[in-house]
Amino acid sequence: NEYQSGTYEQAQTEIVKLEKVTKKMTDEQKSKYDELKPLIEYAVQSSGEINNALNDAQGLCDQKMYYEASQALDKISMDYKLPPTEQKKFDEEKTTAENGIKSVKVTDALKNVETIYNGGDYDKATEELSKIDTSNLTDAQSQKYQSLQTNIANAKAAAEKAAAEKAAAEAKAKAIVAGLGQLCDSTRENVHIVIANRYLELFAIHNRYDNRNDSIRALKLPKQKEANAFERSYYNYNNDLYRTRFDFIAWLNFYLTDAQVETVKNLMTNNYLFVRYNDFIDLLPSLTEAERERVYHWLVEAREFSMDFLDDRKMRQMFTKYRGRINNYLAKRGYDLRKATEEQEARKCILK
């Protein structure tokens, strides 16, 4: 018991006493005595030196020098046959060193993932993050891991969205340039770049507007403050569209004729200007020249605003808004739009 508890000198005293009665021991007792005597003598002789070495290893662990501590402990295990108390302390320090090394490796792995992430290789970052053992993370490491996991996922989604937007912009630009007919190679390339960049610009403006509004909603402001925030957001959104629209037209005018610029505008808005204008002329064939010009002018205005949208539905909504304005104007001019619609339907039936 004295030996197991680490009081080696007391154990040695007891062994010395037992030496006098060895002749009276049973074979089992004598065997145990012979086993313990050299162990106790070694412990008394070496425990001080061993403890000094263990304290040095503990100091290295305290300084987070886990690799050095592990090497020192390996040397102790080779140089000494550890008594029970020292073996227990050794095992504790070895566990601390091993866990420390694992922690250092995890920290290094997280730094490596962050470096890869910052370099833009999100698939590789995801792969390396999945290799990290998350079973014994510290709180700080767990927070870092979760932060990286979220950031990488968001970055991948953003990169995929940006790639999709670029592909869509390129496809739209290609189709519009094809609709311009014969152009020299340099003009075709430059116009394609201008149009594709405009679509990318529109994607960015609409994304900023949506993200800004999402942030406002997340704040859960009082009703009136939220309404004011949304109003400011909408003002900034319209300001971005208005400012960049003129830059876009200026670039088109640099490379194209006025007629070609008009073609670009109509192709960008699915020719709704002519579709809606022809609808009005078919609805009211008796419109005067001045009235036709007025209707055409409003539809041109609708087209200019529709160029700021990326999807067909919003374009049609803009033209519908102006159709309401035109209907009010024509009604004030004395036209019976309900009767005109019935007559138009009747004409279509006759044609069928």
CSV table of C-alpha atoms in Angstrom, one decimal:
chain,number,residue,atom,x,y,z
A,1,ASN,CA,0.0,0.0,0.0
A,2,GLU,CA,2.8,2.4,0.9
A,3,TYR,CA,4.4,1.7,-2.5
A,4,GLN,CA,1.2,2.1,-4.5
A,5,SER,CA,0.5,5.4,-2.7
A,6,GLY,CA,4.0,6.8,-3.5
A,7,THR,CA,5.4,6.8,0.1
A,8,TYR,CA,8.5,4.9,-1.0
A,9,GLU,CA,10.7,5.5,2.0
A,10,GLN,CA,8.1,4.2,4.3
A,11,ALA,CA,7.6,1.2,2.1
A,12,GLN,CA,11.4,0.7,2.2
A,13,THR,CA,11.3,0.8,6.0
A,14,GLU,CA,8.6,-1.9,6.0
A,15,ILE,CA,10.6,-4.0,3.6
A,16,VAL,CA,13.7,-3.8,5.9
A,17,LYS,CA,11.6,-5.0,8.7
A,18,LEU,CA,10.2,-7.9,6.7
A,19,GLU,CA,13.8,-9.0,5.7
A,20,LYS,CA,14.2,-10.4,9.2
A,21,VAL,CA,11.3,-12.7,8.9
A,22,THR,CA,11.7,-14.0,5.4
A,23,LYS,CA,12.4,-17.5,6.6
A,24,LYS,CA,9.0,-17.6,8.2
A,25,MET,CA,7.2,-16.5,5.0
A,26,THR,CA,5.2,-18.8,2.8
A,27,ASP,CA,6.3,-19.3,-0.7
A,28,GLU,CA,3.6,-16.8,-1.9
A,29,GLN,CA,4.7,-14.2,0.6
A,30,LYS,CA,8.3,-14.7,-0.2
A,31,SER,CA,7.6,-14.3,-3.9
A,32,LYS,CA,5.7,-11.1,-3.3
A,33,TYR,CA,8.6,-9.8,-1.1
A,34,ASP,CA,11.1,-10.6,-3.8
A,35,GLU,CA,9.0,-8.7,-6.3
A,36,LEU,CA,8.4,-5.6,-4.2
A,37,LYS,CA,11.9,-5.2,-2.8
A,38,PRO,CA,13.7,-4.1,-6.0
A,39,LEU,CA,10.8,-2.0,-7.1
A,40,ILE,CA,10.8,-0.1,-3.8
A,41,GLU,CA,14.6,0.4,-3.9
A,42,TYR,CA,14.3,1.7,-7.5
A,43,ALA,CA,11.5,4.0,-6.6
A,44,VAL,CA,13.4,5.4,-3.6
A,45,GLN,CA,16.5,5.9,-5.8
A,46,SER,CA,14.9,7.3,-8.9
A,47,SER,CA,11.5,8.9,-8.0
A,48,GLY,CA,13.1,12.3,-7.4
A,49,GLU,CA,14.8,12.3,-10.8
A,50,ILE,CA,11.6,11.0,-12.5
A,51,ASN,CA,9.4,13.6,-10.9
A,52,ASN,CA,11.8,16.4,-12.0
A,53,ALA,CA,11.5,15.1,-15.6
A,54,LEU,CA,7.8,14.8,-15.3
A,55,ASN,CA,7.6,18.4,-13.9
A,56,ASP,CA,9.6,19.6,-16.9
A,57,ALA,CA,7.2,17.8,-19.3
A,58,GLN,CA,4.3,19.4,-17.4
A,59,GLY,CA,5.8,22.8,-17.8
A,60,LEU,CA,6.1,22.2,-21.5
A,61,CYS,CA,2.4,21.3,-21.6
A,62,ASP,CA,1.5,24.4,-19.6
A,63,GLN,CA,3.4,26.5,-22.2
A,64,LYS,CA,1.3,24.6,-24.9
A,65,MET,CA,4.5,23.1,-26.3
A,66,TYR,CA,2.8,19.8,-26.8
A,67,TYR,CA,5.1,18.2,-29.3
A,68,GLU,CA,8.1,18.9,-27.1
A,69,ALA,CA,6.3,17.6,-24.1
A,70,SER,CA,5.4,14.4,-25.9
A,71,GLN,CA,9.0,13.9,-26.9
A,72,ALA,CA,10.1,14.5,-23.3
A,73,LEU,CA,7.6,12.0,-22.0
A,74,ASP,CA,8.7,9.4,-24.6
A,75,LYS,CA,12.2,9.8,-23.3
A,76,ILE,CA,11.0,9.3,-19.7
A,77,SER,CA,9.2,6.1,-20.6
A,78,MET,CA,12.4,4.7,-22.2
A,79,ASP,CA,14.8,5.9,-19.5
A,80,TYR,CA,12.8,4.8,-16.4
A,81,LYS,CA,10.6,2.0,-15.2
A,82,LEU,CA,7.9,4.2,-13.6
A,83,PRO,CA,6.7,3.6,-10.1
A,84,PRO,CA,2.8,3.7,-9.6
A,85,THR,CA,2.4,7.3,-8.6
A,86,GLU,CA,4.8,8.5,-11.3
A,87,GLN,CA,3.1,6.2,-13.9
A,88,LYS,CA,-0.2,7.9,-13.0
A,89,LYS,CA,1.2,11.4,-13.4
A,90,PHE,CA,3.0,10.2,-16.6
A,91,ASP,CA,-0.3,9.0,-18.1
A,92,GLU,CA,-2.0,12.3,-17.2
A,93,GLU,CA,0.7,14.4,-18.8
A,94,LYS,CA,0.8,12.0,-21.9
A,95,THR,CA,-3.0,12.5,-22.3
A,96,THR,CA,-2.6,16.2,-22.0
A,97,ALA,CA,0.2,16.3,-24.6
A,98,GLU,CA,-1.7,14.1,-27.0
A,99,ASN,CA,-4.9,16.1,-26.7
A,100,GLY,CA,-2.8,19.3,-27.1
A,101,ILE,CA,-1.2,17.9,-30.3
A,102,LYS,CA,-4.7,17.0,-31.6
A,103,SER,CA,-5.9,20.5,-30.8
A,104,VAL,CA,-2.9,22.1,-32.5
A,105,LYS,CA,-3.5,20.0,-35.5
A,106,VAL,CA,-7.2,21.0,-35.6
A,107,THR,CA,-6.2,24.7,-35.2
A,108,ASP,CA,-3.7,24.3,-38.1
A,109,ALA,CA,-6.3,22.5,-40.2
A,110,LEU,CA,-8.8,25.3,-39.6
A,111,LYS,CA,-6.2,27.9,-40.6
A,112,ASN,CA,-5.5,25.9,-43.7
A,113,VAL,CA,-9.2,25.7,-44.6
A,114,GLU,CA,-9.5,29.5,-44.0
A,115,THR,CA,-6.5,30.1,-46.3
A,116,ILE,CA,-8.1,27.9,-49.0
A,117,TYR,CA,-11.5,29.7,-48.5
A,118,ASN,CA,-9.9,33.1,-48.8
A,119,GLY,CA,-8.3,31.9,-52.0
A,120,GLY,CA,-11.7,31.2,-53.5
A,121,ASP,CA,-11.5,27.4,-53.8
A,122,TYR,CA,-14.7,26.7,-52.0
A,123,ASP,CA,-15.0,23.0,-53.1
A,124,LYS,CA,-11.5,22.3,-51.7
A,125,ALA,CA,-12.2,24.2,-48.5
A,126,THR,CA,-15.4,22.1,-48.0
A,127,GLU,CA,-13.4,18.9,-48.6
A,128,GLU,CA,-10.7,19.9,-46.1
A,129,LEU,CA,-13.2,21.0,-43.5
A,130,SER,CA,-14.9,17.6,-43.7
A,131,LYS,CA,-11.7,15.9,-42.8
A,132,ILE,CA,-11.4,17.6,-39.4
A,133,ASP,CA,-12.3,15.5,-36.4
A,134,THR,CA,-15.0,17.5,-34.5
A,135,SER,CA,-15.3,15.2,-31.6
A,136,ASN,CA,-13.2,17.1,-29.1
A,137,LEU,CA,-13.1,20.7,-30.4
A,138,THR,CA,-12.6,23.5,-27.9
A,139,ASP,CA,-15.3,26.2,-27.8
A,140,ALA,CA,-13.2,28.6,-29.9
A,141,GLN,CA,-12.5,25.8,-32.4
A,142,SER,CA,-16.1,24.9,-32.6
A,143,GLN,CA,-17.1,28.5,-33.2
A,144,LYS,CA,-14.4,28.8,-35.9
A,145,TYR,CA,-15.5,25.5,-37.5
A,146,GLN,CA,-19.1,26.6,-37.7
A,147,SER,CA,-18.2,30.1,-38.9
A,148,LEU,CA,-16.1,28.6,-41.7
A,149,GLN,CA,-18.8,26.1,-42.6
A,150,THR,CA,-21.4,28.9,-42.9
A,151,ASN,CA,-19.0,31.3,-44.8
A,152,ILE,CA,-18.0,28.6,-47.3
A,153,ALA,CA,-21.6,27.6,-47.9
A,154,ASN,CA,-22.6,31.2,-48.4
A,155,ALA,CA,-19.6,31.8,-50.6
A,156,LYS,CA,-20.3,28.8,-52.8
A,157,ALA,CA,-24.0,29.8,-53.1
A,158,ALA,CA,-22.9,33.4,-54.1
A,159,ALA,CA,-20.3,32.1,-56.6
A,160,GLU,CA,-22.9,29.7,-58.2
A,161,LYS,CA,-25.4,32.6,-58.3
A,162,ALA,CA,-22.8,34.9,-59.8
A,163,ALA,CA,-21.9,32.3,-62.4
A,164,ALA,CA,-25.5,31.8,-63.3
A,165,GLU,CA,-26.0,35.5,-63.6
A,166,LYS,CA,-23.0,35.9,-65.8
A,167,ALA,CA,-24.2,33.0,-68.1
A,168,ALA,CA,-27.6,34.7,-68.3
A,169,ALA,CA,-26.1,38.1,-69.1
A,170,GLU,CA,-23.9,36.6,-71.8
A,171,ALA,CA,-26.9,34.7,-73.4
A,172,LYS,CA,-29.1,37.8,-73.4
A,173,ALA,CA,-26.3,39.9,-74.9
A,174,LYS,CA,-25.6,37.4,-77.6
A,175,ALA,CA,-29.3,37.2,-78.6
A,176,ILE,CA,-29.7,41.0,-78.7
A,177,VAL,CA,-26.5,41.5,-80.7
A,178,ALA,CA,-27.7,38.8,-83.2
A,179,GLY,CA,-30.9,40.9,-83.6
A,180,LEU,CA,-28.9,43.9,-84.8
A,181,GLY,CA,-27.9,42.2,-88.0
A,182,GLN,CA,-24.6,42.9,-89.8
A,183,LEU,CA,-22.0,44.5,-87.6
A,184,CYS,CA,-18.2,44.6,-87.9
A,185,ASP,CA,-16.4,42.3,-85.6
A,186,SER,CA,-15.1,45.0,-83.2
A,187,THR,CA,-18.5,46.7,-82.9
A,188,ARG,CA,-20.2,43.4,-82.3
A,189,GLU,CA,-17.7,42.5,-79.6
A,190,ASN,CA,-17.9,45.9,-77.9
A,191,VAL,CA,-21.7,46.0,-78.0
A,192,HIS,CA,-21.9,42.5,-76.6
A,193,ILE,CA,-19.7,43.6,-73.7
A,194,VAL,CA,-21.8,46.7,-73.1
A,195,ILE,CA,-25.1,44.8,-73.0
A,196,ALA,CA,-23.7,41.9,-70.9
A,197,ASN,CA,-22.2,44.4,-68.4
A,198,ARG,CA,-25.6,46.2,-68.2
A,199,TYR,CA,-27.3,42.9,-67.3
A,200,LEU,CA,-24.7,42.2,-64.7
A,201,GLU,CA,-25.1,45.7,-63.3
A,202,LEU,CA,-28.9,45.1,-63.1
A,203,PHE,CA,-28.4,41.8,-61.3
A,204,ALA,CA,-26.1,43.7,-58.8
A,205,ILE,CA,-28.6,46.5,-58.2
A,206,HIS,CA,-31.6,44.2,-57.7
A,207,ASN,CA,-29.6,42.0,-55.4
A,208,ARG,CA,-28.4,44.9,-53.3
A,209,TYR,CA,-32.0,46.1,-53.1
A,210,ASP,CA,-33.3,42.7,-52.0
A,211,ASN,CA,-30.5,42.2,-49.5
A,212,ARG,CA,-31.0,45.7,-48.1
A,213,ASN,CA,-34.7,45.0,-47.6
A,214,ASP,CA,-34.0,41.6,-46.0
A,215,SER,CA,-31.7,43.4,-43.5
A,216,ILE,CA,-34.4,45.9,-42.7
A,217,ARG,CA,-36.9,43.1,-42.0
A,218,ALA,CA,-34.5,41.4,-39.8
A,219,LEU,CA,-34.2,44.5,-37.6
A,220,LYS,CA,-37.9,44.1,-36.7
A,221,LEU,CA,-38.3,47.9,-36.4
A,222,PRO,CA,-41.5,49.6,-35.3
A,223,LYS,CA,-44.0,49.9,-38.2
A,224,GLN,CA,-43.4,53.5,-39.1
A,225,LYS,CA,-39.6,53.3,-38.8
A,226,GLU,CA,-39.6,50.2,-41.0
A,227,ALA,CA,-41.7,51.9,-43.6
A,228,ASN,CA,-39.3,54.9,-43.6
A,229,ALA,CA,-36.4,52.5,-44.0
A,230,PHE,CA,-38.1,50.7,-46.9
A,231,GLU,CA,-38.8,54.1,-48.5
A,232,ARG,CA,-35.1,55.1,-48.3
A,233,SER,CA,-34.1,51.7,-49.7
A,234,TYR,CA,-36.5,52.2,-52.6
A,235,TYR,CA,-35.1,55.7,-53.2
A,236,ASN,CA,-31.6,54.4,-53.4
A,237,TYR,CA,-32.7,51.5,-55.7
A,238,ASN,CA,-34.3,53.9,-58.1
A,239,ASN,CA,-31.4,56.3,-58.0
A,240,ASP,CA,-29.0,53.4,-58.9
A,241,LEU,CA,-31.2,52.4,-61.8
A,242,TYR,CA,-31.7,56.0,-63.1
A,243,ARG,CA,-28.0,56.8,-62.9
A,244,THR,CA,-26.7,53.7,-64.6
A,245,ARG,CA,-29.4,53.7,-67.3
A,246,PHE,CA,-28.0,56.8,-68.8
A,247,ASP,CA,-24.5,55.5,-68.7
A,248,PHE,CA,-25.7,52.4,-70.6
A,249,ILE,CA,-27.4,54.3,-73.3
A,250,ALA,CA,-24.4,56.6,-73.7
A,251,TRP,CA,-22.2,53.5,-74.3
A,252,LEU,CA,-24.7,52.2,-76.9
A,253,ASN,CA,-24.7,55.5,-78.7
A,254,PHE,CA,-20.9,55.4,-78.9
A,255,TYR,CA,-21.0,52.2,-81.0
A,256,LEU,CA,-24.4,52.2,-82.7
A,257,THR,CA,-26.7,54.4,-84.7
A,258,ASP,CA,-29.9,55.8,-83.2
A,259,ALA,CA,-32.0,53.2,-85.0
A,260,GLN,CA,-29.8,50.4,-83.7
A,261,VAL,CA,-30.0,51.7,-80.2
A,262,GLU,CA,-33.8,51.6,-80.5
A,263,THR,CA,-33.6,48.0,-81.7
A,264,VAL,CA,-31.5,47.1,-78.6
A,265,LYS,CA,-34.1,48.7,-76.3
A,266,ASN,CA,-37.0,46.9,-78.0
A,267,LEU,CA,-35.2,43.6,-77.9
A,268,MET,CA,-34.4,44.0,-74.2
A,269,THR,CA,-38.1,44.5,-73.5
A,270,ASN,CA,-39.4,41.7,-75.8
A,271,ASN,CA,-40.9,44.3,-78.2
A,272,TYR,CA,-43.7,45.1,-75.8
A,273,LEU,CA,-43.7,48.7,-77.1
A,274,PHE,CA,-45.0,47.6,-80.6
A,275,VAL,CA,-47.2,44.8,-79.2
A,276,ARG,CA,-49.0,47.2,-76.9
A,277,TYR,CA,-49.1,50.0,-79.4
A,278,ASN,CA,-50.6,47.8,-82.1
A,279,ASP,CA,-53.1,46.6,-79.5
A,280,PHE,CA,-54.3,50.1,-79.0
A,281,ILE,CA,-54.4,50.9,-82.8
A,282,ASP,CA,-56.4,47.7,-83.3
A,283,LEU,CA,-58.7,48.6,-80.4
A,284,LEU,CA,-59.3,52.1,-81.6
A,285,PRO,CA,-58.6,52.5,-85.3
A,286,SER,CA,-60.1,56.0,-85.3
A,287,LEU,CA,-57.4,57.5,-83.1
A,288,THR,CA,-56.1,60.8,-84.4
A,289,GLU,CA,-52.5,61.2,-85.3
A,290,ALA,CA,-52.0,63.4,-82.1
A,291,GLU,CA,-53.6,60.7,-80.0
A,292,ARG,CA,-51.5,58.0,-81.5
A,293,GLU,CA,-48.4,60.0,-80.8
A,294,ARG,CA,-49.5,60.5,-77.2
A,295,VAL,CA,-50.1,56.7,-76.8
A,296,TYR,CA,-46.7,55.9,-78.4
A,297,HIS,CA,-44.9,58.4,-76.2
A,298,TRP,CA,-46.3,56.8,-73.0
A,299,LEU,CA,-45.4,53.3,-74.2
A,300,VAL,CA,-41.8,54.5,-75.0
A,301,GLU,CA,-41.6,55.8,-71.4
A,302,ALA,CA,-42.9,52.4,-70.2
A,303,ARG,CA,-40.2,50.7,-72.3
A,304,GLU,CA,-37.4,52.9,-70.8
A,305,PHE,CA,-38.4,51.8,-67.3
A,306,SER,CA,-38.9,48.2,-68.3
A,307,MET,CA,-35.3,48.0,-69.5
A,308,ASP,CA,-34.4,48.1,-65.8
A,309,PHE,CA,-36.0,44.8,-65.1
A,310,LEU,CA,-34.6,41.3,-65.6
A,311,ASP,CA,-37.8,39.2,-65.9
A,312,ASP,CA,-40.7,39.3,-68.3
A,313,ARG,CA,-43.4,39.6,-65.6
A,314,LYS,CA,-42.1,42.9,-64.2
A,315,MET,CA,-41.8,44.3,-67.7
A,316,ARG,CA,-45.4,43.4,-68.5
A,317,GLN,CA,-46.4,45.0,-65.2
A,318,MET,CA,-44.7,48.2,-66.2
A,319,PHE,CA,-46.5,48.3,-69.5
A,320,THR,CA,-49.8,47.5,-67.8
A,321,LYS,CA,-49.3,50.4,-65.5
A,322,TYR,CA,-48.9,52.7,-68.5
A,323,ARG,CA,-51.9,51.1,-70.2
A,324,GLY,CA,-54.0,52.2,-67.3
A,325,ARG,CA,-52.7,55.8,-67.7
A,326,ILE,CA,-53.4,55.6,-71.5
A,327,ASN,CA,-56.9,54.2,-70.8
A,328,ASN,CA,-57.7,57.1,-68.5
A,329,TYR,CA,-56.4,59.6,-71.1
A,330,LEU,CA,-58.5,58.0,-73.9
A,331,ALA,CA,-61.6,57.9,-71.8
A,332,LYS,CA,-61.3,61.6,-71.1
A,333,ARG,CA,-61.0,62.1,-74.8
A,334,GLY,CA,-64.5,60.6,-75.2
A,335,TYR,CA,-63.6,57.0,-76.2
A,336,ASP,CA,-65.8,54.2,-74.9
A,337,LEU,CA,-63.2,51.6,-74.2
A,338,ARG,CA,-65.7,48.9,-73.1
A,339,LYS,CA,-67.6,49.3,-76.4
A,340,ALA,CA,-64.4,49.4,-78.4
A,341,THR,CA,-63.3,46.1,-76.7
A,342,GLU,CA,-66.6,44.5,-77.7
A,343,GLU,CA,-66.2,45.6,-81.2
A,344,GLN,CA,-62.6,44.4,-81.3
A,345,GLU,CA,-63.7,40.9,-80.1
A,346,ALA,CA,-66.4,40.9,-82.8
A,347,ARG,CA,-63.9,41.7,-85.5
A,348,LYS,CA,-61.7,38.8,-84.3
A,349,CYS,CA,-64.6,36.4,-84.4
A,350,ILE,CA,-65.3,37.4,-88.0
A,351,LEU,CA,-61.7,36.8,-88.9
A,352,LYS,CA,-61.8,33.4,-87.4
